[in-house]
Amino acid sequence: MDTTKLPKMLYGGDYNPEQWDESIWPEDMRLIPLAGMNIATVNVFSWAMLQPNEDTYHFETLDRIMDMLHKNGIYACLATSTGAHPAWMARKYPEVLRTDFNGRQRKFGGRHNSCPNSPLYRSLSTQLAAKLAERYKDHPALLLWHVSNEYGGECYCDRCETAFREWLRAKYGTLDKLNEQWNTRFWGHTFYEWDEIVLPNALSEQWSSDRTCFQGISLDYTRFNSDSLLECYKLEYDAIKAQTPDLPVTTNLMGTFKGLDYFKWAKHMDIIAWDNYPSMDTPTSFTAMTHDLMRGLKSGAPFLLMEQTPSQQNWQAYNTLKRPGIMRLWSYQAVAHGSDSVMFFQLRRSVGACEKYHGALIEHVGHEHTRVFRECAQLGRELDSLDTKLLGSRLPSRIAIMYDWENRWAIEYSSGPTIDLKYVDEIHNYYRALYEQGHQVDIVSFEEDLSPYAIVLAPVMYMVKPGMAARIEAYVAAGGKFVTTFFSGIVNENDIVTLGGYPGELRGLLGIWAEEIDALFPGHHNRIVMKDSLGNLQGEYKCSILCDLIHSEGAEVLAEYGDDFYKGMPVLTRNRFGSGEAWYVASSPDADFLQGFLGALCDSSNIKPLPGKQPGVEVSLRSREGRSYLFVLNHNAAEVTVELGEFAGVDLITGTAVSGQVPLAGCDVLIIEQFA
Amino acid sequence: MDTTKLPKMLYGGDYNPEQWDESIWPEDMRLIPLAGMNIATVNVFSWAMLQPNEDTYHFETLDRIMDMLHKNGIYACLATSTGAHPAWMARKYPEVLRTDFNGRQRKFGGRHNSCPNSPLYRSLSTQLAAKLAERYKDHPALLLWHVSNEYGGECYCDRCETAFREWLRAKYGTLDKLNEQWNTRFWGHTFYEWDEIVLPNALSEQWSSDRTCFQGISLDYTRFNSDSLLECYKLEYDAIKAQTPDLPVTTNLMGTFKGLDYFKWAKHMDIIAWDNYPSMDTPTSFTAMTHDLMRGLKSGAPFLLMEQTPSQQNWQAYNTLKRPGIMRLWSYQAVAHGSDSVMFFQLRRSVGACEKYHGALIEHVGHEHTRVFRECAQLGRELDSLDTKLLGSRLPSRIAIMYDWENRWAIEYSSGPTIDLKYVDEIHNYYRALYEQGHQVDIVSFEEDLSPYAIVLAPVMYMVKPGMAARIEAYVAAGGKFVTTFFSGIVNENDIVTLGGYPGELRGLLGIWAEEIDALFPGHHNRIVMKDSLGNLQGEYKCSILCDLIHSEGAEVLAEYGDDFYKGMPVLTRNRFGSGEAWYVASSPDADFLQGFLGALCDSSNIKPLPGKQPGVEVSLRSREGRSYLFVLNHNAAEVTVELGEFAGVDLITGTAVSGQVPLAGCDVLIIEQFA
Amino acid sequence: MDTTKLPKMLYGGDYNPEQWDESIWPEDMRLIPLAGMNIATVNVFSWAMLQPNEDTYHFETLDRIMDMLHKNGIYACLATSTGAHPAWMARKYPEVLRTDFNGRQRKFGGRHNSCPNSPLYRSLSTQLAAKLAERYKDHPALLLWHVSNEYGGECYCDRCETAFREWLRAKYGTLDKLNEQWNTRFWGHTFYEWDEIVLPNALSEQWSSDRTCFQGISLDYTRFNSDSLLECYKLEYDAIKAQTPDLPVTTNLMGTFKGLDYFKWAKHMDIIAWDNYPSMDTPTSFTAMTHDLMRGLKSGAPFLLMEQTPSQQNWQAYNTLKRPGIMRLWSYQAVAHGSDSVMFFQLRRSVGACEKYHGALIEHVGHEHTRVFRECAQLGRELDSLDTKLLGSRLPSRIAIMYDWENRWAIEYSSGPTIDLKYVDEIHNYYRALYEQGHQVDIVSFEEDLSPYAIVLAPVMYMVKPGMAARIEAYVAAGGKFVTTFFSGIVNENDIVTLGGYPGELRGLLGIWAEEIDALFPGHHNRIVMKDSLGNLQGEYKCSILCDLIHSEGAEVLAEYGDDFYKGMPVLTRNRFGSGEAWYVASSPDADFLQGFLGALCDSSNIKPLPGKQPGVEVSLRSREGRSYLFVLNHNAAEVTVELGEFAGVDLITGTAVSGQVPLAGCDVLIIEQFA
């Protein structure tokens, strides 16, 4: 999807008028434009309304909604409603119901409730998508398609089991190959017939959602489940595209959600859209990282912020209000990281059921005289004034962090060495160290072309997929700087250990051998003792979680462990390889180490921080066709003075020229278009 | 039941001689009267003995028990034994077995094990009750009927599902009405056929016992389940009443037990009876409150303390002994709050199975030379000396706290704003503030006539049922003082939000609008800053959990928030309405605030505390036919000096006249009949 | 099994070459002997390989393995592979699958996965064992049989239910007797037909794995389940013995594993073998105790350490490396307590599935140049130099601690008085007090002949089995010193209370009556106040968990409670009985009390500590045919000076004579053969 062709920054959100008496609709049409909104996501959960029984479709209400939107100058992001099947379907065709991790067939209820391998669900959902596409393909309000909703969850029914065997047969070809890659000779699990394979759940190989006897089986099931849901998506996608080949189709993703391989999904999405629900105590760097991950799904293309709450959530334990200015600030944070929309769940707060205490543009009181509405309307005015300037602009970066869902699954299915290793946290540690220094980062897949980057970080690259080691070697040989860490290079794509010494296929590149991997108890740490200073990196730091006991095989040792029986063994190494450098960080260091280390690395690559960075202030740069837009976001409650250095331009929000030292109020934002 | 007709204060407890060899019975008949006891609850778990198979009844053992009791001057509280079905029934008719929250049909075991909608269970249990009534209706020992035991638990079987649909059809009439009141358009849950509705459990709408996707469905199921069990009770009740119309029938309730709407049950009980099992760390005010709630079930009528332990429980994590004097003290606490009995579980400690470490009058050692027996016997002598004096006396109060089970269910099913809001705790906060100042309180249903009360407190009146708002307005208009709090007036009886601004139907009465509701993290708080002093209420206090952000719409603002972005917004308001006042407390305040606030309110209504109150000392007053009995209970371990002020009379326990300053030993009690 | 006939100390471990390509075998045969190893446990999980379908057996690979071992001078500990059934069997015969505690029939997966009462599993597993015995009975490598693997787990299927009824019928004969011993009249659970009895699990009497409504039912089920698994073992045992009557047969036990009555199992094992997996924070005294328990299973006969990890485990939360020297130290600890082997899991680390991060002799790197290999090889050289000296030697002791699995089950099924009472912890408290003073202890069954012991400790002897009280009385009468504690003598073998006053059958012997049992909250304690000093025992100590409120009935009171309402009641008593003494410790004392108390007791029996004991240093003595071997193990990281007193001899590891004060490095070991 080419967002440069959008009429303006999209501003709006989920809107469910079919859940209300139509008498309220005119008031909605007064209020939504009053907030400056131009798009509504509709029809997200209307299957039961659209198809009251197998043989009847009823589109009249949706017709009226679409017409009403158009009449009021609001675009439609039209959903397909297949995120929850109707009750009649569950009753008539129990096959559409999922079977859960505990082997229980579910009854009707909730959402995300359809078995992805139910032929009936697949045909009925695809048919609905096709009918919607056919009916609304020429509707003037229609801007964008939204398939289903927040895909996720697992099914363990017999149909899925059969489909899993087919999926495996397609992957492995023979049982011999499968037995080898699952190492089924362990515990005598050799399969002689495909039908002997069962799904890994609480009744078979797993004793909790991430504890398994056979990592290979569970890993393949996770892939299969992601693929099964993707197949459902693709069926709807294809049905829509057959009718509206030129309209973009998407679905709303969920950031670091674990269950789906979003890089694989992204290939089948015309634009990335995602739902951002941080808690009040989520670090701003974590949200920033997640935006960057979503942007990375399509190699840096702008995305849509499809949902956020105007103020309050309902499903967290403690649903604090977003403080004044926070909604605006976080909305701009999304834009700063590549979003070409600001959208909410939802426009009118529901009157009953489990989301009635989730915030909305129009609260239960029903009028515009609320803090929330006022803040939304102010933002609407501002976004309107931005016009199309930012649309399609990208974030230039010379630093990439590699991220991979399969790698995460494998790490977190691992039995040993520690339960404390969380992939996303390790990624975030490296991300935050760059974020805190004002460096812009791309998050990229294991398949991404690395050549544009001066520095590539791959924290805990536990799984090395076929061809990856060679690609990374080529990248480094050509002058790149590559950093990886403890517990990397251990297994192949099926979680089979690469024999011959860790870090396996990366051993030659890194010039080290990891003999042992020590796991530290919570609260324990070792010390990183620098041998010499490296930029600002000097003296001692802490590290924890895992400590690789490594030997240099040619790599230069820059720091050693300071404690325990492996005191004096290397903990930070650099191996010169071709024209580049391959670094190894043998443990999980503290934040000070990472700031110092990555700062030094950036210095050595002559990568400069963005202007304006200071504690609590986030900076980001978007650019397009030679124009640059610097975002400065003050996450502090208090005013700060921003130091722009040589950067000067016009603040797009206020229209005033800014340069040098600029005061910025608490929670306030600058979007500075650089002077040409 | 008119307890004034009782021969004396009932003293006794559960007695299961059928679980023992009959050779031990004579020793029981020596020991029970030796402890001064006059009543035994028998036949609680004897179904398997009474009916060894479907066609055979065996009442001979029970005959001997009843005759033995009579011969020894002991009344029988005769239970129907239907609290646990026999093993043969479960084997022959699996339909009597419950299906649990996880959808698993249970096997034989435990108690509370019968499906309340099993036609077979209903007919067999009713038949047993009828046969017992027929057989023992003229037995001279028979004083009271005790149906089943501690009703509770849920069933999710297909029969219950069918019955639920019938219950819903009776409630709503049409699916349209049901769909509207459950807001099923949310997530496309519209039902087109009654058969599409399934029970809300772990397989459908709920993911834990109090987390649900559809509050309306879960709320109705909870009502239905309470009604289903009540129907079982009523069937037995009717069968018994057909034989013994003049004998009172009851069942043993469990205080603040959540699962059953005891106000609804109370209408079908001739007298309230309940089982009091505080832990050693239960606040005495909490026990007092629970007694008052039980008394409130029948608008202030005396009740029966049906069970308490003489010393030790078995099912808590740490079963401490009741310290010397505590059993006596807590027994009098029950009487002080309206009990006309003191009864124990149980009279002889069982020899095996899971209650063998639950205390009893007769311990495993088998004789009377134990601390526990001695304390029971002393209490027996004292109760005997009270004769019939206290029977039927009531507790005069001008203050009421409104309490409602449906309101509690709805609050605790809510998804958002916080998981920390516990209805009973909020009720207790208000109760304790009055208790600590020596004020006597009634706890009343949402249906109770409020006109006798000068002050009515309704903490967290989240659900406003039809007609309630008007009744409360009329009460205030006529001069009453009404207090409600944050998160009130939000929904109707089906958990559908009252649109137009919180607190919904109470908004006019209270003269405020709650724009937003902030949820505080645990350990966080805001401040309540008094604008002027109100009695002793002045300066600052803390509040937590939820903070309503309210605007006055005519109400006088007496205190404001002291922190956060809503600093300066009202937190305590008073709206003069007709001749009365409607107060709003916008957050959950600390104990000091509540004492000051309620103290000031009582002062302004000229409500005086009872004499004798001081820290750790509880006071209560019962009266009947112009005679007043002041209870003074010293919960302290140390002696105190009680200040009686102008109250003077005779201590019924010692028979001595008391007035002015009276010493009272640790754990000791005064029951002072006021001089006429 | 007579280990004196072994060729030398066994050194080796689990070896699974069938899980690897045969091309790697020669390297194994180079490395394993290089580490000085002489035994390999093979064929543990090969059922799927040995029997690829019901009609086919394939022994060729195993033939090659056995021949290879023999050719390389390595003995085989040959397992029967029945610890996990093949996938084809689960598919073809679902009856072999277990049904879990929640009533769910499992699917194929994991291990310990066969229903022990499946006739098919029994016949197929026995047949496999028979075929293995027949094929390899004369193989020169074969030294030892290893049946299945780490027996454990439960099954709740219908076949087990039927078998349980048969087991009960055999035990009780009549339902009347069963109803009496289960006290089924409680809650009206009387059974009239055997078929009415169901297994106690989450669907019937239990609501968690150790919470039950009927202790008697759950206790019998636990016995039945242990017996069912034992029956599977015995069937294989018999099939093997029919072919190789002279070869020892064992299975690998798991120390204090709760589920199986190892004393009963031990009767059917030719030698005890067990798997020792302490965590880094397991007290060394706990490991020592467990070794002693395993040795006690066969009345002191030497046992085999069948498994330990060379360094790292995988299944703990935090799998720390064994620090340098720890593997050697803990290996010698096993030998010091009676092991005649040092064996590992495993020899080559697996390449995939859930144990790939479990340490091995040969790590993933594949060569011998690792710390782990070097430490193993050093130990191999040392063990080789010990030759046959220690084989068959025993640990002389005059102190016994009584231990019983059924007693543990009953204590931990108990509902009340506290959830904090853990039998093994109480045993360990007493054990540690002796261990810390250098006293050697036997851990013996409730059936053991007590006459060899001067002191017998029976902490929490809750269950007194038929005849036991008389045997203990006879022991004391003859001069023995017997110590038991709070919560003892309470129930018979079916958890039915012995009426007439605690401690029941032990009351006469102990000369006390326990009137009440108080449970203390966590963090609370009472004080033990000594009346006079007893050896070093004087002043005050703390006690917690439970406090028996006892009265002396002739016993001498040596200490009293210092607090609470039972201040002044006895807490330590001694009753002179015949020529001996019966002691009662009425609460769970702190470590200082136990050291002082048991020290005084040993003094009074003239039992001297072993030489060399000091903090962090463990001592042990093995002897055979007049020769004594003193083990001194320094668990400290730092060097200590060992004081040998009058003990002098030759250190078998270094071959040097030692006496007087001997320096001993951190983690180092002395094995001193005493001068004759």
Short mmCIF file of C-alpha atoms in Angstrom, two decimals, chain C residues 202-404:
data_model
loop_
_atom_site.label_atom_id
_atom_site.label_comp_id
_atom_site.label_asym_id
_atom_site.label_seq_id
_atom_site.Cartn_x
_atom_site.Cartn_y
_atom_site.Cartn_z
CA ALA C 202 -10.00 -34.39 40.88
CA LEU C 203 -13.35 -35.79 39.80
CA SER C 204 -14.17 -37.51 43.08
CA GLU C 205 -12.55 -37.16 46.51
CA GLN C 206 -9.50 -35.01 45.87
CA TRP C 207 -9.25 -31.38 44.93
CA SER C 208 -5.51 -31.39 44.51
CA SER C 209 -2.82 -33.99 44.48
CA ASP C 210 -2.54 -34.02 48.27
CA ARG C 211 -5.92 -32.70 49.41
CA THR C 212 -8.63 -35.30 49.89
CA CYS C 213 -12.01 -35.71 51.52
CA PHE C 214 -11.23 -39.28 52.53
CA GLN C 215 -7.70 -39.89 53.69
CA GLY C 216 -8.30 -43.64 53.84
CA ILE C 217 -9.33 -43.87 50.20
CA SER C 218 -6.46 -41.74 48.98
CA LEU C 219 -3.97 -43.59 51.13
CA ASP C 220 -5.11 -46.93 49.79
CA TYR C 221 -5.03 -45.63 46.24
CA THR C 222 -1.46 -44.47 46.76
CA ARG C 223 -0.53 -47.90 48.09
CA PHE C 224 -2.38 -49.55 45.23
CA ASN C 225 -0.65 -47.39 42.65
CA SER C 226 2.76 -48.15 44.16
CA ASP C 227 1.86 -51.83 44.14
CA SER C 228 0.59 -51.68 40.55
CA LEU C 229 3.88 -50.26 39.33
CA LEU C 230 5.76 -52.74 41.50
CA GLU C 231 3.79 -55.54 39.89
CA CYS C 232 4.96 -54.33 36.47
CA TYR C 233 8.50 -54.36 37.78
CA LYS C 234 8.12 -57.84 39.26
CA LEU C 235 6.75 -59.27 36.04
CA GLU C 236 9.87 -58.13 34.23
CA TYR C 237 12.07 -59.18 37.13
CA ASP C 238 10.67 -62.68 37.07
CA ALA C 239 10.98 -62.95 33.31
CA ILE C 240 14.65 -61.97 33.58
CA LYS C 241 15.42 -64.17 36.55
CA ALA C 242 14.00 -67.15 34.74
CA GLN C 243 16.87 -66.75 32.26
CA THR C 244 19.68 -65.31 34.37
CA PRO C 245 19.03 -66.36 37.95
CA ASP C 246 22.50 -65.29 39.06
CA LEU C 247 22.64 -61.83 37.58
CA PRO C 248 21.45 -58.98 39.74
CA VAL C 249 18.35 -57.05 38.71
CA THR C 250 17.58 -53.52 39.81
CA THR C 251 15.77 -50.37 38.81
CA ASN C 252 16.77 -46.80 39.44
CA LEU C 253 15.03 -45.18 42.41
CA MET C 254 14.83 -41.49 43.20
CA GLY C 255 15.71 -40.91 46.85
CA THR C 256 12.86 -39.32 48.79
CA PHE C 257 10.49 -39.56 45.81
CA LYS C 258 7.07 -39.67 47.40
CA GLY C 259 4.96 -41.85 45.17
CA LEU C 260 6.42 -45.32 45.75
CA ASP C 261 6.94 -47.29 48.93
CA TYR C 262 10.59 -48.03 48.29
CA PHE C 263 10.92 -50.26 51.36
CA LYS C 264 8.35 -52.55 49.78
CA TRP C 265 10.03 -52.31 46.39
CA ALA C 266 13.47 -53.02 47.87
CA LYS C 267 12.37 -56.51 48.79
CA HIS C 268 12.15 -57.31 45.10
CA MET C 269 15.43 -55.69 44.06
CA ASP C 270 18.76 -57.49 44.10
CA ILE C 271 20.58 -54.25 44.78
CA ILE C 272 19.42 -50.70 45.34
CA ALA C 273 20.29 -48.21 42.62
CA TRP C 274 19.35 -44.56 42.64
CA ASP C 275 19.61 -41.27 40.76
CA ASN C 276 21.02 -38.34 42.70
CA TYR C 277 20.14 -34.89 41.38
CA PRO C 278 20.69 -32.30 44.09
CA SER C 279 20.39 -28.65 43.20
CA MET C 280 23.24 -26.27 43.93
CA ASP C 281 21.38 -25.16 47.03
CA THR C 282 20.50 -28.58 48.39
CA PRO C 283 22.11 -28.92 51.83
CA THR C 284 24.89 -31.52 51.79
CA SER C 285 23.23 -33.06 54.84
CA PHE C 286 20.10 -33.64 52.77
CA THR C 287 22.03 -35.51 50.11
CA ALA C 288 23.83 -37.49 52.80
CA MET C 289 20.47 -38.36 54.37
CA THR C 290 19.10 -39.51 51.07
CA HIS C 291 22.09 -41.78 50.48
CA ASP C 292 21.52 -43.22 53.94
CA LEU C 293 17.85 -43.75 53.19
CA MET C 294 18.72 -45.60 50.02
CA ARG C 295 21.25 -47.70 51.94
CA GLY C 296 18.60 -48.39 54.54
CA LEU C 297 16.25 -49.86 51.96
CA LYS C 298 18.20 -53.07 52.17
CA SER C 299 19.29 -52.79 55.79
CA GLY C 300 22.64 -51.20 55.14
CA ALA C 301 23.80 -53.10 52.08
CA PRO C 302 25.87 -51.08 49.62
CA PHE C 303 23.99 -49.57 46.72
CA LEU C 304 24.71 -48.16 43.31
CA LEU C 305 24.75 -44.50 42.43
CA MET C 306 23.11 -45.07 39.06
CA GLU C 307 22.82 -41.49 37.84
CA GLN C 308 24.16 -38.06 38.59
CA THR C 309 25.06 -35.26 36.23
CA PRO C 310 28.69 -34.58 35.40
CA SER C 311 27.90 -30.88 35.63
CA GLN C 312 24.64 -29.33 34.54
CA GLN C 313 21.03 -30.40 34.74
CA ASN C 314 18.38 -29.14 32.38
CA TRP C 315 15.04 -29.48 34.15
CA GLN C 316 15.62 -27.16 37.05
CA ALA C 317 14.69 -23.50 36.83
CA TYR C 318 18.30 -22.37 37.03
CA ASN C 319 20.76 -25.02 35.94
CA THR C 320 24.07 -23.90 37.36
CA LEU C 321 27.24 -25.71 36.44
CA LYS C 322 28.78 -27.92 39.07
CA ARG C 323 31.76 -25.88 40.16
CA PRO C 324 35.24 -27.41 39.72
CA GLY C 325 35.71 -30.26 42.14
CA ILE C 326 32.06 -30.55 43.07
CA MET C 327 31.31 -33.50 40.82
CA ARG C 328 34.24 -35.40 42.32
CA LEU C 329 33.30 -34.37 45.87
CA TRP C 330 29.68 -35.42 45.49
CA SER C 331 30.74 -38.66 43.83
CA TYR C 332 32.84 -39.51 46.86
CA GLN C 333 29.97 -38.48 49.10
CA ALA C 334 27.91 -41.24 47.51
CA VAL C 335 30.72 -43.72 48.06
CA ALA C 336 31.17 -42.47 51.62
CA HIS C 337 27.54 -43.36 52.32
CA GLY C 338 27.63 -46.82 50.79
CA SER C 339 27.67 -46.58 47.03
CA ASP C 340 29.84 -49.06 45.19
CA SER C 341 29.51 -47.17 41.95
CA VAL C 342 29.77 -43.71 40.47
CA MET C 343 27.63 -43.40 37.40
CA PHE C 344 26.35 -40.56 35.28
CA PHE C 345 23.49 -39.58 33.14
CA GLN C 346 24.90 -39.54 30.52
CA LEU C 347 28.00 -40.35 28.54
CA ARG C 348 27.20 -38.43 25.36
CA ARG C 349 24.94 -35.38 25.40
CA SER C 350 21.91 -35.71 23.17
CA VAL C 351 21.47 -33.57 20.11
CA GLY C 352 17.78 -32.78 20.39
CA ALA C 353 14.67 -32.90 22.60
CA CYS C 354 14.32 -31.91 26.22
CA GLU C 355 17.55 -33.27 27.71
CA LYS C 356 19.98 -31.76 25.26
CA TYR C 357 21.07 -29.22 27.87
CA HIS C 358 21.70 -31.93 30.45
CA GLY C 359 25.43 -32.35 30.97
CA ALA C 360 27.36 -35.41 29.79
CA LEU C 361 30.85 -36.83 29.77
CA ILE C 362 31.05 -36.06 26.07
CA GLU C 363 29.62 -32.63 25.47
CA HIS C 364 28.23 -31.29 22.20
CA VAL C 365 31.71 -30.22 21.21
CA GLY C 366 32.51 -33.91 20.98
CA HIS C 367 36.07 -34.12 22.29
CA GLU C 368 37.88 -34.66 25.56
CA HIS C 369 39.33 -31.19 25.94
CA THR C 370 36.70 -29.89 28.31
CA ARG C 371 36.71 -29.18 32.01
CA VAL C 372 33.99 -31.72 32.52
CA PHE C 373 35.82 -34.49 30.73
CA ARG C 374 39.05 -33.75 32.54
CA GLU C 375 37.36 -33.92 35.92
CA CYS C 376 35.66 -37.18 34.99
CA ALA C 377 38.90 -38.66 33.79
CA GLN C 378 40.72 -37.66 36.97
CA LEU C 379 38.02 -39.29 39.05
CA GLY C 380 38.25 -42.35 36.84
CA ARG C 381 41.94 -42.70 37.60
CA GLU C 382 41.32 -42.33 41.30
CA LEU C 383 38.48 -44.82 41.43
CA ASP C 384 40.59 -47.26 39.49
CA SER C 385 43.31 -46.96 42.11
CA LEU C 386 40.84 -47.79 44.87
CA ASP C 387 40.49 -51.18 43.23
CA THR C 388 38.08 -53.39 45.20
CA LYS C 389 38.98 -52.10 48.64
CA LEU C 390 35.74 -50.42 49.52
CA LEU C 391 33.39 -52.82 47.76
CA GLY C 392 30.87 -54.35 50.06
CA SER C 393 31.99 -52.38 53.09
CA ARG C 394 29.25 -51.10 55.40
CA LEU C 395 28.65 -48.11 57.64
CA PRO C 396 28.58 -49.05 61.33
CA SER C 397 26.05 -47.04 63.31
CA ARG C 398 24.39 -47.20 66.71
CA ILE C 399 21.77 -44.62 65.82
CA ALA C 400 18.73 -45.18 63.62
CA ILE C 401 16.09 -42.86 62.25
CA MET C 402 12.80 -44.54 61.38
CA TYR C 403 11.29 -43.58 58.05
CA ASP C 404 8.13 -44.74 56.35
#
